[in-house]
Coordinates of N, CA and C in Angstrom, one line a residue:
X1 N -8.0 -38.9 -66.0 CA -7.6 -39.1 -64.7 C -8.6 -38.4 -63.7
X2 N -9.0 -39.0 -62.9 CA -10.0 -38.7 -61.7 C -9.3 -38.2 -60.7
X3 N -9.5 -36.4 -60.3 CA -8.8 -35.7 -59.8 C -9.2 -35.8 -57.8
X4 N -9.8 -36.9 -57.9 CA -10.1 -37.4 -56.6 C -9.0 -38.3 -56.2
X5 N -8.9 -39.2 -56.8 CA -8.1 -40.3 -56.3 C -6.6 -40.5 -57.4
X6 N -6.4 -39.8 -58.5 CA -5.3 -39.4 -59.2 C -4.8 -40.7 -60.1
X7 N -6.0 -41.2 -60.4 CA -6.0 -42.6 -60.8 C -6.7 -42.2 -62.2
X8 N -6.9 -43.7 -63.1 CA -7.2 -43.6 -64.4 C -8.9 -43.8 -64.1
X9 N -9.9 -43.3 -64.2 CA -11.0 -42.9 -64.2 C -11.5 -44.8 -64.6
X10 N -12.6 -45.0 -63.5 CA -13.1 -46.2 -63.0 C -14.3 -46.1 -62.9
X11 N -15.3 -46.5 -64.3 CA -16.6 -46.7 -64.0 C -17.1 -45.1 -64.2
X12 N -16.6 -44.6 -65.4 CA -16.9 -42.6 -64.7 C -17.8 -42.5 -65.1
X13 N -18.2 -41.0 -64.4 CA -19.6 -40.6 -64.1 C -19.1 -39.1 -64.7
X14 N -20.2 -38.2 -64.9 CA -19.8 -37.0 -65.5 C -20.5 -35.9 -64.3
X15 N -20.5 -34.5 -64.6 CA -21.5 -33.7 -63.4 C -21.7 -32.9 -65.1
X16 N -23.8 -33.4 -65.2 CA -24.3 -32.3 -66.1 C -23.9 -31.4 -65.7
X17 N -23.9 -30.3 -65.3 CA -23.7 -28.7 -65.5 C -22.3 -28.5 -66.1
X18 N -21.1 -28.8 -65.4 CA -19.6 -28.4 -66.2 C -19.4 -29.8 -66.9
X19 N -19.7 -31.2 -66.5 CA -19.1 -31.8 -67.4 C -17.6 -32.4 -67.2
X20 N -17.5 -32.3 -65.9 CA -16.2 -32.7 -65.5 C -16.9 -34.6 -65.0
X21 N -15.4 -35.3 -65.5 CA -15.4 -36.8 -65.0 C -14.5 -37.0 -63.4
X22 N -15.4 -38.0 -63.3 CA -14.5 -39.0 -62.3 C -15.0 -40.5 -61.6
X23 N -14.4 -41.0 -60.9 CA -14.4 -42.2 -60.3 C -16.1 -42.1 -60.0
X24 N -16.8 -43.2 -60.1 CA -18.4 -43.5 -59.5 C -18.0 -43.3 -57.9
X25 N -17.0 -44.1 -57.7 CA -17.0 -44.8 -56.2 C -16.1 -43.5 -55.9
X26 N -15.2 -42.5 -56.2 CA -15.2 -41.4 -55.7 C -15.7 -40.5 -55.5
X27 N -16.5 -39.4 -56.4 CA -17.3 -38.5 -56.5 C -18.9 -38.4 -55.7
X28 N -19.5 -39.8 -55.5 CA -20.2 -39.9 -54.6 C -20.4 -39.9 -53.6
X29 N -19.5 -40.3 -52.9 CA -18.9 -39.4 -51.7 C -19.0 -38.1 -51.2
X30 N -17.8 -37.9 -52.6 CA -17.5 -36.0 -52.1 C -18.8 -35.0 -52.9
X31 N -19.8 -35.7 -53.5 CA -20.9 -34.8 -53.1 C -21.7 -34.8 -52.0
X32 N -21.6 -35.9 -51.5 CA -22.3 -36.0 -50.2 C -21.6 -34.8 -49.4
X33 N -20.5 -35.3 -49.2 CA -19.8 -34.4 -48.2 C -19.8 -33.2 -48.4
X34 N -19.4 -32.5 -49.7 CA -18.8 -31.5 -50.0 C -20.0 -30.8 -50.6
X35 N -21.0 -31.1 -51.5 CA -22.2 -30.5 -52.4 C -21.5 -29.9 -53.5
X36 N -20.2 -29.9 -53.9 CA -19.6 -29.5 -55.3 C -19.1 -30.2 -56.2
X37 N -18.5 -29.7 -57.2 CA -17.5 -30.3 -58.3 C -16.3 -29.9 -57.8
X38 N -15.2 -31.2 -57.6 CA -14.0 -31.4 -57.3 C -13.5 -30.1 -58.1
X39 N -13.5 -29.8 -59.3 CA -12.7 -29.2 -60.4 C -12.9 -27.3 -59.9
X40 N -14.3 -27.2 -60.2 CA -14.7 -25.7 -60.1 C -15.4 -25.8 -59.2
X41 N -15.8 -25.9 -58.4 CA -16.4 -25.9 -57.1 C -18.1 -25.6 -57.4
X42 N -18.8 -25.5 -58.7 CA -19.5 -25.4 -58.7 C -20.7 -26.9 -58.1
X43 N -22.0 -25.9 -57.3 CA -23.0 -26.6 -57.0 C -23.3 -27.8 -57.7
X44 N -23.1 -28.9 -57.1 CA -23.8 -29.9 -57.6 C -24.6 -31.2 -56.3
X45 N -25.4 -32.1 -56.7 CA -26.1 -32.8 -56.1 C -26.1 -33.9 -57.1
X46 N -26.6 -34.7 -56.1 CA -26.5 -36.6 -56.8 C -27.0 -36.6 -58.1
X47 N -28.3 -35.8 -58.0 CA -28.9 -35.8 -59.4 C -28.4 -35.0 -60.6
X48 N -27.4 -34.9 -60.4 CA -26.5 -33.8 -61.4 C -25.2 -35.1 -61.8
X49 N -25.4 -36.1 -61.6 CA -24.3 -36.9 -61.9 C -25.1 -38.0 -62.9
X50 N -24.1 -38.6 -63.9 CA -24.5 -39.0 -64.7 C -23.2 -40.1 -65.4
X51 N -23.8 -41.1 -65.9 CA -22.8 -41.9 -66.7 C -22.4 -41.6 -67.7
X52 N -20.9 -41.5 -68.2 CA -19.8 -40.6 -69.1 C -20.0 -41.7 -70.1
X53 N -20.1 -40.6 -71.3 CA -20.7 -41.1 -72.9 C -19.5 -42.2 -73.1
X54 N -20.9 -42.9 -74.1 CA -19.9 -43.9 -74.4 C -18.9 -44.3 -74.9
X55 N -18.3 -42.8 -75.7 CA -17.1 -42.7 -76.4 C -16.2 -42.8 -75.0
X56 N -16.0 -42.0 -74.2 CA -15.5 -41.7 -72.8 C -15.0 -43.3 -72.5
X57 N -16.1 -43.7 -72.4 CA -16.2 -45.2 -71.6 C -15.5 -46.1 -72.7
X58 N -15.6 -46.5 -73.7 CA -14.9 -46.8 -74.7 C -13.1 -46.7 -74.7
X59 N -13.1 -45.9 -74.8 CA -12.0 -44.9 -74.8 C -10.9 -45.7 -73.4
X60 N -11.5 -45.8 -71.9 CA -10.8 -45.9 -71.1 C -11.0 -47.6 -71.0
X61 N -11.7 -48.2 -72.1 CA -11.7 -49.8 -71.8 C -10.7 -50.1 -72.7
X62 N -10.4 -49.7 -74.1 CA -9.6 -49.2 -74.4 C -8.1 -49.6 -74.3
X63 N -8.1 -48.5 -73.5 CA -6.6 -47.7 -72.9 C -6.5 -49.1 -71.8
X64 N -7.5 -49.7 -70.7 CA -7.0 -50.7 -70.2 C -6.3 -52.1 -70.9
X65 N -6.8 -52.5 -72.2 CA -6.4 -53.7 -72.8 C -5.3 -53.3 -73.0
X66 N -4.8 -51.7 -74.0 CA -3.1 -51.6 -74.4 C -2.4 -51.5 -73.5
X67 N -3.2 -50.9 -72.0 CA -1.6 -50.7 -70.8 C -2.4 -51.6 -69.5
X68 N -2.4 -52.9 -69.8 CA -3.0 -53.4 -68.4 C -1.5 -53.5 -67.3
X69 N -2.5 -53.1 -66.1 CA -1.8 -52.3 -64.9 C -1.0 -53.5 -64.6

């Protein structure tokens, strides 16, 4: 769940340093705006974001075929 928009994580992206997920189309934003991680507040910038392993991604394409919305 992407603690931005409280939704099931869409397209996620990870932040190298902690490793927390969330929405692409959320998170890019709130580092613009914000320069942190939603979760711990730790420092982050665009270049600290990254596309969530493919297990991750797997995992939530997944979960969409057994519970489509």
């Amino acid at each position: 769940i992407c603690c931005i928009c409280h939704d099931i994580l869409e397209d996620p992206v990870i932040v190298k340093g902690c490793e927390h997920s969330f929405c692409r189309a959320c998170i890019h934003p709130w580092v613009e705006q914000n320069g942190t991680c939603p979760n711990d507040r730790s420092p982050v910038a665009q270049r600290d974001l990254d596309a969530a392993p493919r297990m991750v991604r797997d995992f939530l394409r997944e979960l969409s075929v057994r519970c489509p919305e």
